[in-house]
Coordinates of C-alpha atoms and ligand atoms in Angstrom, one line a residue:
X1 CA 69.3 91.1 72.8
X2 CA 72.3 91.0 71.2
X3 CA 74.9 88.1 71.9
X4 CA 77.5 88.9 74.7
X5 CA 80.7 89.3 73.4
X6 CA 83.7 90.5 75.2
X7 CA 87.8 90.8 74.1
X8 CA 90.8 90.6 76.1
X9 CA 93.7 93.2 74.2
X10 CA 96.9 92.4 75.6
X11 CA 99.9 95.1 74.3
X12 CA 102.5 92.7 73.2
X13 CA 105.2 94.3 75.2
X14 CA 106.3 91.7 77.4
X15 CA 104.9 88.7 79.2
X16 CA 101.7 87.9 80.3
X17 CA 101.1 89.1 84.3
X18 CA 98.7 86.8 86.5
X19 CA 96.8 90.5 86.4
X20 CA 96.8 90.5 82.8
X21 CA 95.9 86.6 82.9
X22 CA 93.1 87.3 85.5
X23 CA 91.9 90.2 83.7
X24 CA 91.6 87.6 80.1
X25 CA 90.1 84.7 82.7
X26 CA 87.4 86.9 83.7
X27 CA 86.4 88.0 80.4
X28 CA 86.7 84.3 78.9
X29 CA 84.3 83.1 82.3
X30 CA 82.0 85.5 81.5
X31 CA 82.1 84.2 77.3
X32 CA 81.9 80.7 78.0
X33 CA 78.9 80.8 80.9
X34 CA 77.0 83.0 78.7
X35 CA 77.5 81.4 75.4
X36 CA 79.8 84.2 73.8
X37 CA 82.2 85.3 72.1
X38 CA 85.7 85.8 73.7
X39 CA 88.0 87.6 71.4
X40 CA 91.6 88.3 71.6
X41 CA 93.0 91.4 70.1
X42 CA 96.4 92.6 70.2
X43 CA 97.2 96.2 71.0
X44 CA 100.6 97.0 69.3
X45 CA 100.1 100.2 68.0
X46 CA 103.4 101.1 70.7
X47 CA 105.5 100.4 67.7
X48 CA 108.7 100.4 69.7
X49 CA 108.1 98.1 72.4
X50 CA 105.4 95.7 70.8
X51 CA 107.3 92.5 69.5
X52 CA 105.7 89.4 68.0
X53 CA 107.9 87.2 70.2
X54 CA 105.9 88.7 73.0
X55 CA 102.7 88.2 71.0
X56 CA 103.1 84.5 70.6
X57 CA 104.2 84.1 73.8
X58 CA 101.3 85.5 75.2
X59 CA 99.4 83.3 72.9
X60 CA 101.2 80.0 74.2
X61 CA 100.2 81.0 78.1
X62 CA 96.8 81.9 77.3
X63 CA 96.5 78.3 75.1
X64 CA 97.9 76.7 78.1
X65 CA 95.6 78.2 80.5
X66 CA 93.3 76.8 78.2
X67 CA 92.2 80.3 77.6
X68 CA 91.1 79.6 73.9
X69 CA 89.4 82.6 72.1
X70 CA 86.8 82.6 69.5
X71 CA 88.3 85.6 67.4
X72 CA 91.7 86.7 66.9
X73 CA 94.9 87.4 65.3
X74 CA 95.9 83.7 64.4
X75 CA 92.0 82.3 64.2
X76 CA 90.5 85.4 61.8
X77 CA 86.9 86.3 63.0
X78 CA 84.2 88.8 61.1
X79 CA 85.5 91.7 62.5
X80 CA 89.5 91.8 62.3
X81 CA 91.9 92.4 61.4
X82 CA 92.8 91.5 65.2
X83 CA 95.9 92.9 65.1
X84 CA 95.7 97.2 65.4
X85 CA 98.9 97.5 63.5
X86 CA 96.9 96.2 60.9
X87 CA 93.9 98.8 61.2
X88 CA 95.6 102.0 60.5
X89 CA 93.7 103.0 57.6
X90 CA 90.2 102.0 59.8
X91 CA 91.8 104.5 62.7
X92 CA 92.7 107.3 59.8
X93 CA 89.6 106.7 58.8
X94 CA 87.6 107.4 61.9
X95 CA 90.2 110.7 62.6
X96 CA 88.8 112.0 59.2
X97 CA 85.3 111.7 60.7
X98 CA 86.0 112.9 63.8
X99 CA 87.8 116.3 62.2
X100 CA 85.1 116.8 59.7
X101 CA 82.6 116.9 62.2
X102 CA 84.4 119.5 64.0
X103 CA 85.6 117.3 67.2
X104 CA 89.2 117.1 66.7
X105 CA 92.2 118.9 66.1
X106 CA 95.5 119.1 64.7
X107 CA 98.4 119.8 67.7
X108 CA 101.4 121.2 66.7
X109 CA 103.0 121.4 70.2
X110 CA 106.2 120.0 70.6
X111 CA 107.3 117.8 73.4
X112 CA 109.0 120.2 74.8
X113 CA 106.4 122.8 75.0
X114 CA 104.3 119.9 76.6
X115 CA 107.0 119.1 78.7
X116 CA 107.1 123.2 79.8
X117 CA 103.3 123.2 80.1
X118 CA 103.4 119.8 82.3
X119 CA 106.3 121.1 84.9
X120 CA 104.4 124.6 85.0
X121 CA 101.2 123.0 86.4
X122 CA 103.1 120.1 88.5
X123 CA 104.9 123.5 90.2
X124 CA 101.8 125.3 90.6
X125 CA 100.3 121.8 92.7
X126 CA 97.4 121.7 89.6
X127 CA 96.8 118.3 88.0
X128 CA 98.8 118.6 84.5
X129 CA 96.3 118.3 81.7
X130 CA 97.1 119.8 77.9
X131 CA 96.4 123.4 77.8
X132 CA 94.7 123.5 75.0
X133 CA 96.9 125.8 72.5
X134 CA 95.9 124.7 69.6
X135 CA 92.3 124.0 70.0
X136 CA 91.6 127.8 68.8
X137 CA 93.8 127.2 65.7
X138 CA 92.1 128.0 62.3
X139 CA 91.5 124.6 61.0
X140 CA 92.1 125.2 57.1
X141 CA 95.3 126.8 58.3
X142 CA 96.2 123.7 60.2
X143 CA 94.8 121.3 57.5
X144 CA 97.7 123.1 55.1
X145 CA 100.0 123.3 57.9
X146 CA 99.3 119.5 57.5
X147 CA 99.4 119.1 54.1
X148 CA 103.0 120.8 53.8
X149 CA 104.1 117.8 55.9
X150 CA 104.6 119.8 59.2
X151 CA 104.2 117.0 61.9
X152 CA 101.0 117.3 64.3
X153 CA 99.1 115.3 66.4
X154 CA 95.6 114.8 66.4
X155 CA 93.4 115.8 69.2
X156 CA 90.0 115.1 70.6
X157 CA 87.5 118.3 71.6
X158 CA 86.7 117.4 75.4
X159 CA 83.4 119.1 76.2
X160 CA 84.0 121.7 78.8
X161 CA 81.9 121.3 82.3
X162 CA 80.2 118.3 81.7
X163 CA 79.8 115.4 84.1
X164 CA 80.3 111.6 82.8
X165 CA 78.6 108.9 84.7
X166 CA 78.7 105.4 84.3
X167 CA 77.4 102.2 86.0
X168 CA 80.8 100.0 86.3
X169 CA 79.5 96.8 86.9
X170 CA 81.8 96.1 89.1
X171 CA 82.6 99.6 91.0
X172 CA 78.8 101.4 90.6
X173 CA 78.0 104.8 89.8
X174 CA 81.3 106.4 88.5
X175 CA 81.3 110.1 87.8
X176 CA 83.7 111.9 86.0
X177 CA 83.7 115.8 85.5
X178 CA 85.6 116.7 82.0
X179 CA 87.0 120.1 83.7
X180 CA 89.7 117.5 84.8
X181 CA 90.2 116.0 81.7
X182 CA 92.7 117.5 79.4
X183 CA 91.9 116.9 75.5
X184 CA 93.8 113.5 74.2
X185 CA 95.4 113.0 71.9
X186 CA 93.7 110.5 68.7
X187 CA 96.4 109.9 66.1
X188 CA 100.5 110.6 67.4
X189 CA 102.7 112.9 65.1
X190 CA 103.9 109.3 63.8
X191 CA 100.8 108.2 62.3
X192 CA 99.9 105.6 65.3
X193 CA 96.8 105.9 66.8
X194 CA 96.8 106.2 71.0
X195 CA 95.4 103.7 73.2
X196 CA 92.1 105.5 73.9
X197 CA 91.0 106.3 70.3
X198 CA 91.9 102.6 68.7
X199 CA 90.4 100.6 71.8
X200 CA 86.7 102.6 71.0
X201 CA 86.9 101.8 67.7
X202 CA 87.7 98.4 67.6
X203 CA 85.7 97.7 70.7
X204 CA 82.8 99.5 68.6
X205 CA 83.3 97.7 65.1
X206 CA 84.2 94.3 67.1
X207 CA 80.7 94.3 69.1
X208 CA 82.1 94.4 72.2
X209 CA 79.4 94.3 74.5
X210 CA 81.3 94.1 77.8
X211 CA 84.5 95.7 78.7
X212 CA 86.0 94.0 81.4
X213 CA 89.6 95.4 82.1
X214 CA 92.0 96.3 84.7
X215 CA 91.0 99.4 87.4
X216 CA 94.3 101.3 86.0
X217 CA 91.8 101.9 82.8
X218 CA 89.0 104.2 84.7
X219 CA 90.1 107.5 84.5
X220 CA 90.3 106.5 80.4
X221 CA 86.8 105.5 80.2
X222 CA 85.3 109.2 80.6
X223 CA 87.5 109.5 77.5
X224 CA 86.3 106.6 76.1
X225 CA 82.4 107.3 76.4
X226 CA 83.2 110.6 75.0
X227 CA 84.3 109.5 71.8
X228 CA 81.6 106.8 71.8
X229 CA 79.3 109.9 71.7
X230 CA 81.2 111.2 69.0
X231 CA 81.7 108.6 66.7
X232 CA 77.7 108.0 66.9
X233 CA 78.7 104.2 68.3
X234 CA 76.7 102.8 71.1
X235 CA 79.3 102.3 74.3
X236 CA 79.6 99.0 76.1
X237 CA 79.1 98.1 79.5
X238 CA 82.0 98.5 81.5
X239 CA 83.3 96.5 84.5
X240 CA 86.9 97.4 85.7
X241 CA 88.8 94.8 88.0
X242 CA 90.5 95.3 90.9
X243 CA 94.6 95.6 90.7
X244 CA 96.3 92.1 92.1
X245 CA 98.6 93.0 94.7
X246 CA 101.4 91.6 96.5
X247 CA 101.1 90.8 100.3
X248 CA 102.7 94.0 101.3
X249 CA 99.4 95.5 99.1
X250 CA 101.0 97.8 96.6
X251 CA 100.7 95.7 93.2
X252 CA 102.1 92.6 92.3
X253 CA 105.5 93.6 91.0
X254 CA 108.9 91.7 90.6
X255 CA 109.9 92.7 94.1
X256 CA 107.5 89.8 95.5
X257 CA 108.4 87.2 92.9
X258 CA 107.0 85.4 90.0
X259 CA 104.6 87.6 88.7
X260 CA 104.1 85.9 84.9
X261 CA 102.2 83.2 83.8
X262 CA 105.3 81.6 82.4
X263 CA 107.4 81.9 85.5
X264 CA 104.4 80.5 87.3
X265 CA 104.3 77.3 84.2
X266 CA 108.1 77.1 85.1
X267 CA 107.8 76.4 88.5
X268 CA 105.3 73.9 88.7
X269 CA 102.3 74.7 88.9
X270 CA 99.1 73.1 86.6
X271 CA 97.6 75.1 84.2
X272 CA 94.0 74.3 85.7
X273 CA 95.2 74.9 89.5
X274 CA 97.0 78.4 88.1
X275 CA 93.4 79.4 86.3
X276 CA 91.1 78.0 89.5
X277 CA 93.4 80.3 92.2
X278 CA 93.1 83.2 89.9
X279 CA 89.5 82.9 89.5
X280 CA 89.3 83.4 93.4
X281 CA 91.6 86.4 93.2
X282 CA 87.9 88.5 94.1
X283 CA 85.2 86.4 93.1
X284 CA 83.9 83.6 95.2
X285 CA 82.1 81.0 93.1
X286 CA 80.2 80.4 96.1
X287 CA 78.7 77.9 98.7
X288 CA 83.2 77.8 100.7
X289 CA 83.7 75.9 97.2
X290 CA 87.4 76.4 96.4
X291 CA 88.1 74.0 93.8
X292 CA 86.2 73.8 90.6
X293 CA 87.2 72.9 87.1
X294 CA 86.8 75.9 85.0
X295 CA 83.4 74.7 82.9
X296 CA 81.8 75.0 86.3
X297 CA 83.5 78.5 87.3
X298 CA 82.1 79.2 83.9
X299 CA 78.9 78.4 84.8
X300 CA 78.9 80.1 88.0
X301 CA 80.4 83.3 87.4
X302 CA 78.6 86.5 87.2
X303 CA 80.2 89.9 86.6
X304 CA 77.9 91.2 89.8
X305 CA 79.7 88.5 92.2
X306 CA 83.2 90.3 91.5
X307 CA 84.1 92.1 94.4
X308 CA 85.9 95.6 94.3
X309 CA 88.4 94.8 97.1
X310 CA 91.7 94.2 96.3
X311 CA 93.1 90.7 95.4
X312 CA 95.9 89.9 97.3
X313 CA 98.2 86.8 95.5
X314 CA 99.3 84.5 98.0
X315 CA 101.1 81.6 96.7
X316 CA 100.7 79.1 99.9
X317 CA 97.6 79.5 98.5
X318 CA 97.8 78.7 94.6
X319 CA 100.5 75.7 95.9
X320 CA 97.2 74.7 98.0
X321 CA 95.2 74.4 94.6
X322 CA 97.7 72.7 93.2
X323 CA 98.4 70.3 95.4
X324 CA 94.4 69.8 95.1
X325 CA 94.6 69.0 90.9
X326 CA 97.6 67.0 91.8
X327 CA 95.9 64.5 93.8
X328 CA 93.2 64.0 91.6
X329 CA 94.7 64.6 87.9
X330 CA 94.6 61.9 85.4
X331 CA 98.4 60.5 85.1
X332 CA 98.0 61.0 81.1
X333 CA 97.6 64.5 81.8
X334 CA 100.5 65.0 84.5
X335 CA 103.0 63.1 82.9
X336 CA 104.0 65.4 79.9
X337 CA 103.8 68.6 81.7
X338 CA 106.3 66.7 84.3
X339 CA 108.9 65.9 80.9
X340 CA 110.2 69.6 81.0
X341 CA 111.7 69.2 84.1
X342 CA 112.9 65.8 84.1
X343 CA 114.2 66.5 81.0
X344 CA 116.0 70.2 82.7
X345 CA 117.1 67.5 85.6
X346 CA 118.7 65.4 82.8
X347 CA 116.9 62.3 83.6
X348 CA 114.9 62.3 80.2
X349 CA 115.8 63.5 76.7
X350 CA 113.3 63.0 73.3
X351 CA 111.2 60.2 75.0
X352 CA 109.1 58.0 72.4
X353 CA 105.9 56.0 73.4
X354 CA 107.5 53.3 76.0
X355 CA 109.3 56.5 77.6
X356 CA 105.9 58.3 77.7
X357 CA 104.0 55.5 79.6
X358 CA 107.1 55.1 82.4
X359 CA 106.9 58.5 83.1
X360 CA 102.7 58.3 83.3
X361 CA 103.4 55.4 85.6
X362 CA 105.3 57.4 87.7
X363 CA 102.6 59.9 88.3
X364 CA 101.4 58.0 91.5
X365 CA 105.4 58.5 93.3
X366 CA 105.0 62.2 93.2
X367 CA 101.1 62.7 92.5
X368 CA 100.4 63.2 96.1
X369 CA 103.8 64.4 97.4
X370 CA 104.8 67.8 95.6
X371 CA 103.2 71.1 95.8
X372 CA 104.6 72.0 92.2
X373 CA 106.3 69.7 89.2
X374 CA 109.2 71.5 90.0
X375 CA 109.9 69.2 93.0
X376 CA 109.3 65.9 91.0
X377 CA 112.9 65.5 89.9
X378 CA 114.2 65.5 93.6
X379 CA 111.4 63.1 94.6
X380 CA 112.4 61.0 91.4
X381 CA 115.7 61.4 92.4
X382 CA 116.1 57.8 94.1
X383 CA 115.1 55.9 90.5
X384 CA 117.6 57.6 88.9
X385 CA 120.8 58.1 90.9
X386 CA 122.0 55.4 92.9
X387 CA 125.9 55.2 94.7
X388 CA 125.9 52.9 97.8
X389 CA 129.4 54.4 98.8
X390 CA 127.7 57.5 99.1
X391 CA 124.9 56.2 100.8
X392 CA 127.2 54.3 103.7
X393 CA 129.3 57.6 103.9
X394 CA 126.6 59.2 105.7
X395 CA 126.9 58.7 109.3
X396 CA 122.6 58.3 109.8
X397 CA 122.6 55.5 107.3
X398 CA 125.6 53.8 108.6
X399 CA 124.7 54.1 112.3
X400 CA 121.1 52.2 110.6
X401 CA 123.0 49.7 108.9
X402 CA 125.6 48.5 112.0
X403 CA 123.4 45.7 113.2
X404 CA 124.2 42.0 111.6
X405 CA 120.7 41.7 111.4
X406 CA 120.4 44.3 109.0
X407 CA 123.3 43.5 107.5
X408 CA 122.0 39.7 106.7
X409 CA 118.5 41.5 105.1
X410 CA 120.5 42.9 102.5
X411 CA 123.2 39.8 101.6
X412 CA 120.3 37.9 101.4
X413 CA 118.1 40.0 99.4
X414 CA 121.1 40.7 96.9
X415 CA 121.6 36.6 97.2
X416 CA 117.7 36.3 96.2
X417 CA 116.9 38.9 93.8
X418 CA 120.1 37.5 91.5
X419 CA 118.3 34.5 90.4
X420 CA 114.6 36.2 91.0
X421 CA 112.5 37.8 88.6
X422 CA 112.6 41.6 88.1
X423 CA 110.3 42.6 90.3
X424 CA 108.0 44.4 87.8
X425 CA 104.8 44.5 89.8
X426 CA 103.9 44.9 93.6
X427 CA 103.2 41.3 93.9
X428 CA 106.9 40.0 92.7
X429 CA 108.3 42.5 95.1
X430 CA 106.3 41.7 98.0
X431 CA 107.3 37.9 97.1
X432 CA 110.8 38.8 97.2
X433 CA 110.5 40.4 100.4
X434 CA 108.6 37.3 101.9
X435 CA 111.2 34.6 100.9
X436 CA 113.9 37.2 102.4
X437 CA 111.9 37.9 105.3
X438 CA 111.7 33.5 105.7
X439 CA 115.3 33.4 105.4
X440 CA 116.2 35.8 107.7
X441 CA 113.4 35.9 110.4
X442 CA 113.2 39.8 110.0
X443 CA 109.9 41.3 109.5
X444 CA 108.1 44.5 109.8
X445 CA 110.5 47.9 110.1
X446 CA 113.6 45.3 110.8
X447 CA 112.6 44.0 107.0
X448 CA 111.9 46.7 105.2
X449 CA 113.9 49.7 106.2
X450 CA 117.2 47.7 105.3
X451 CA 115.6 47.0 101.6
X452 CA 114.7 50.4 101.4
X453 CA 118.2 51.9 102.1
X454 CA 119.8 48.9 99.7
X455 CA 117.6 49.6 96.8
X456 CA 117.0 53.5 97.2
X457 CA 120.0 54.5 98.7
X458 CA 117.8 56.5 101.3
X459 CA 116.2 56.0 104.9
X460 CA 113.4 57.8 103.3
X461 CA 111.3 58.2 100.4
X462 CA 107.9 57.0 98.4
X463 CA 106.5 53.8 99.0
X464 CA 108.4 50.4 98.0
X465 CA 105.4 49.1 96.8
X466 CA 105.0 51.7 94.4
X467 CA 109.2 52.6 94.1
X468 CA 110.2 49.1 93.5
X469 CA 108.1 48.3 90.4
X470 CA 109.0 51.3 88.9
X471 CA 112.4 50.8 89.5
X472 CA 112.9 47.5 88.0
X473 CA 110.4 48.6 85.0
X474 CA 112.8 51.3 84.3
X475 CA 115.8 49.0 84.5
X476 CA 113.9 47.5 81.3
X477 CA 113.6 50.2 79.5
X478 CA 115.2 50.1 75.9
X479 CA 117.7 52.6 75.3
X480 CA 115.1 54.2 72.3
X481 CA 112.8 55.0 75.3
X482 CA 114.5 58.3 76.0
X483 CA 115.0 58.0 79.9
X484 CA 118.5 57.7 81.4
X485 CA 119.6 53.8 82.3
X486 CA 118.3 53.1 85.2
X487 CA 119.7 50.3 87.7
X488 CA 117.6 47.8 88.8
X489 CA 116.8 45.9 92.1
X490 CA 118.9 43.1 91.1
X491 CA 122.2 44.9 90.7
X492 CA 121.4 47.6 93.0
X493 CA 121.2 45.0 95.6
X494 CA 124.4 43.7 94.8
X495 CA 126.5 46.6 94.6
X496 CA 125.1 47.9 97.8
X497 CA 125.9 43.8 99.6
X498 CA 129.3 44.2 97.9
X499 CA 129.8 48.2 99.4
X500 CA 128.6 46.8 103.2
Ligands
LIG601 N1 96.1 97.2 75.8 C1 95.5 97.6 77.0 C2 96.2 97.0 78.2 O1 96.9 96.0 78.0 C3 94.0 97.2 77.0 C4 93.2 98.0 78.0 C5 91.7 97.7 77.7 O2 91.3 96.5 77.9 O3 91.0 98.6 77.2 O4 96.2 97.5 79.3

């Protein structure tokens, strides 16, 4: 048997959609279970809205998705070029093939008269399909037509009356009948070959064993299998995926949000938790499991498991998934997909090695606290910005801090952590907090809430324990580490004793 090998071929016209993301998951699940090859090929043959900018961005989410592919544009591979812009002479080519054996033709109908043949049938209620005019041309006539540099497009001989089945692995039995299908066009006046004549010839030269695409592609694969037949390739198997939709079920579309991988990246959320929701979006790995790294939805999936209802995105439930990887992710891996947006909230900028490892410490403040890294500056917030006056302008605080007793937990913290060490670890804070808790006689909630509002300039927030060392870590820092000066316990004290 021959070794599975399956492509994902994005058009480069914009960015990558969780559909389109799903759609390259899927393929890449099925690759790396089965020991394949996953290949990525880019579809730009739409000259005027292909860009490379798209194409490297697409790149960069599928590399962050960890979507890595075997064969490609940037990696090379036996069978590229990967790119179809650069396979026009394989596409002219196969349209030489295809004419000499009699099963296509030159079109010399003008968009207009398309246009006039389209509106005709649309008013008549028919389905509009090409009419055919210039099927029974002469084709030496049209080859010198040709020649003399009249522009034409290329067109593919649709057998009449015939019925094309396929088993979709995904959707069954599918059964086309060609009286529906109007003859496509191969090769546009421009040179550029269309979507359904270079995706069966690369899919056929690439050995692509499995197409696994969006459901939008069905009605093309009658097409498809057609010109598999008359190329003399052997045709794939096919599976096509249900559309992602929006809650309201029509498909996921701007109106209901984020819809691309990057503005998904940009809120927050963690590459891993991103790919693990999308894996669910119609397959179940099975046994209620929710949460699984992708090796192990790699080893799990199988194409007959996808269902052919609908997935609906719901984002309580990706922020679910996230707040799963959260939990349990290594800080080492959290911390530098946290930088972005400290650095956007302006409390980072070009952090070297000593910078890195605060920011890894931090991990644990917000680790379990956040649904997405987008909230980690606000829940940082208390390390970074600190202005008592502002703190004892608001009426809850100051209501807190009216009792002497209170009041005395504070003087004598400032009065203690002046001559104390920084209190670096847990251990030289919870010291700090005894001694003040033996000079005062203040313990528990009468202690601590006090500290907290003195050293945090909030009523609430993450745990001293935690908060404290990091604090007074930070206040450390050298100025090469990158993170903006940070006050420490010591002098945070005493400004906040001196505002009282
Ligand atoms: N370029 C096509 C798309 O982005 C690929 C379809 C296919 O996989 O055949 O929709």
């Amino acid at each position: 048997m021959s070794q599975l090998r399956v492509r994902f071929a994005p058009s480069p016209t914009g960015h990558l959609h969780v559909g389109n993301a799903r759609t390259a998951l899927f393929n890449w699940l099925l690759a790396r279970g089965a020991g394949g090859t996953f290949i990525l090929r880019i579809e730009d043959t739409d000259v005027e809205r292909s860009t490379r900018a798209s194409e490297s961005a697409i790149h960069d989410d599928l590399r962050w998705l960890g979507l890595t592919w075997d064969e490609g544009p940037d990696v090379g591979g036996a069978h590229g070029p990967y790119r179809q812009s650069e396979r026009l002479a394989i596409y002219a080519e196969h349209a030489q093939r295809l004419i000499a054996r009699g099963a296509a033709y030159y079109c010399f109908c003008t968009p207009e008269d398309l246009e006039a043949q389209r509106t005709a049938a649309l008013a008549a209620g028919l389905q509009p399909k090409y009419a055919g005019t210039c099927r029974t041309l002469d084709p030496a006539a049209s080859s010198r037509r040709v020649g003399a540099g009249e522009p034409a497009a290329l067109r593919f001989i649709v057998p009449a009356d015939r019925e094309i089945t396929f088993v979709d692995a995904v959707r069954g039995h599918v059964t086309f009948d060609t009286g529906i299908i109007g003859d496509p066009v191969l090769v546009r006046s421009d040179g550029h070959p269309a979507y359904n004549f270079a995706v069966v010839v690369d899919d056929a030269l690439m050995h692509v064993t499995h197409v696994i695409r969006g459901e939008d592609h069905i009605s093309n694969t009658p097409r498809q299998l057609l010109l598999y037949e008359a190329l003399g390739y052997e045709a794939p198997a096919f599976a096509h995926l249900s559309l992602v939709l929006g809650p309201d079920h029509s498909p996921l579309s701007k109106r209901h949000g984020a819809t691309s991988v990057a503005e998904f990246r940009e809120k927050g959320y963690l590459p891993q938790a991103l790919l693990n929701y999308l894996a669910l979006l119609g397959w179940s790995p099975g046994h209620d499991e929710e949460v699984l790294p992708a090796a192990e939805l790699a080893a799990r999936f199988r194409l007959a498991d996808v269902g052919h209802s609908a997935g609906v995105f719901d984002e309580d439930k990706l922020a679910w998934v996230n707040r799963q990887y959260l939990k349990v992710a290594d800080p080492a891996e959290i911390a530098p997909l946290a930088v972005p947006f400290l650095s956007a909230a302006g409390y980072v900028r070009a952090l070297d090695a000593e910078g890195l490892a605060f920011v890894r410490s931090l991990v644990p403040l917000f680790a379990t606290s956040v649904d997405r890294l987008q909230q980690v500056p606000e829940r940082l917030r208390v390390l970074f910005a600190f202005d008592p006056s502002e703190t004892l302008a608001r009426p809850d605080v100051r209501a807190e801090l009216e009792s002497s007793a209170a009041r005395d937990v504070i003087v004598t913290l400032a009065d203690d952590l002046a001559t104390a060490p920084r209190c670096r670890t847990r251990e030289l804070f919870r010291a700090a907090a005894a001694r003040v808790r033996q000079r005062t006689g203040q313990k528990g909630r009468a202690l601590f809430h006090p500290i907290r509002v003195a050293l945090t300039g909030e009523p609430e927030g993450p745990e001293l324990d935690l908060l404290v060392p990091a604090i007074d870590t930070g206040a450390e820092l050298a100025a090469s580490a990158g993170v903006v000066p940070i006050a420490g316990c010591r002098e945070r004290a005493a400004a906040f004793a001196a505002a009282l």
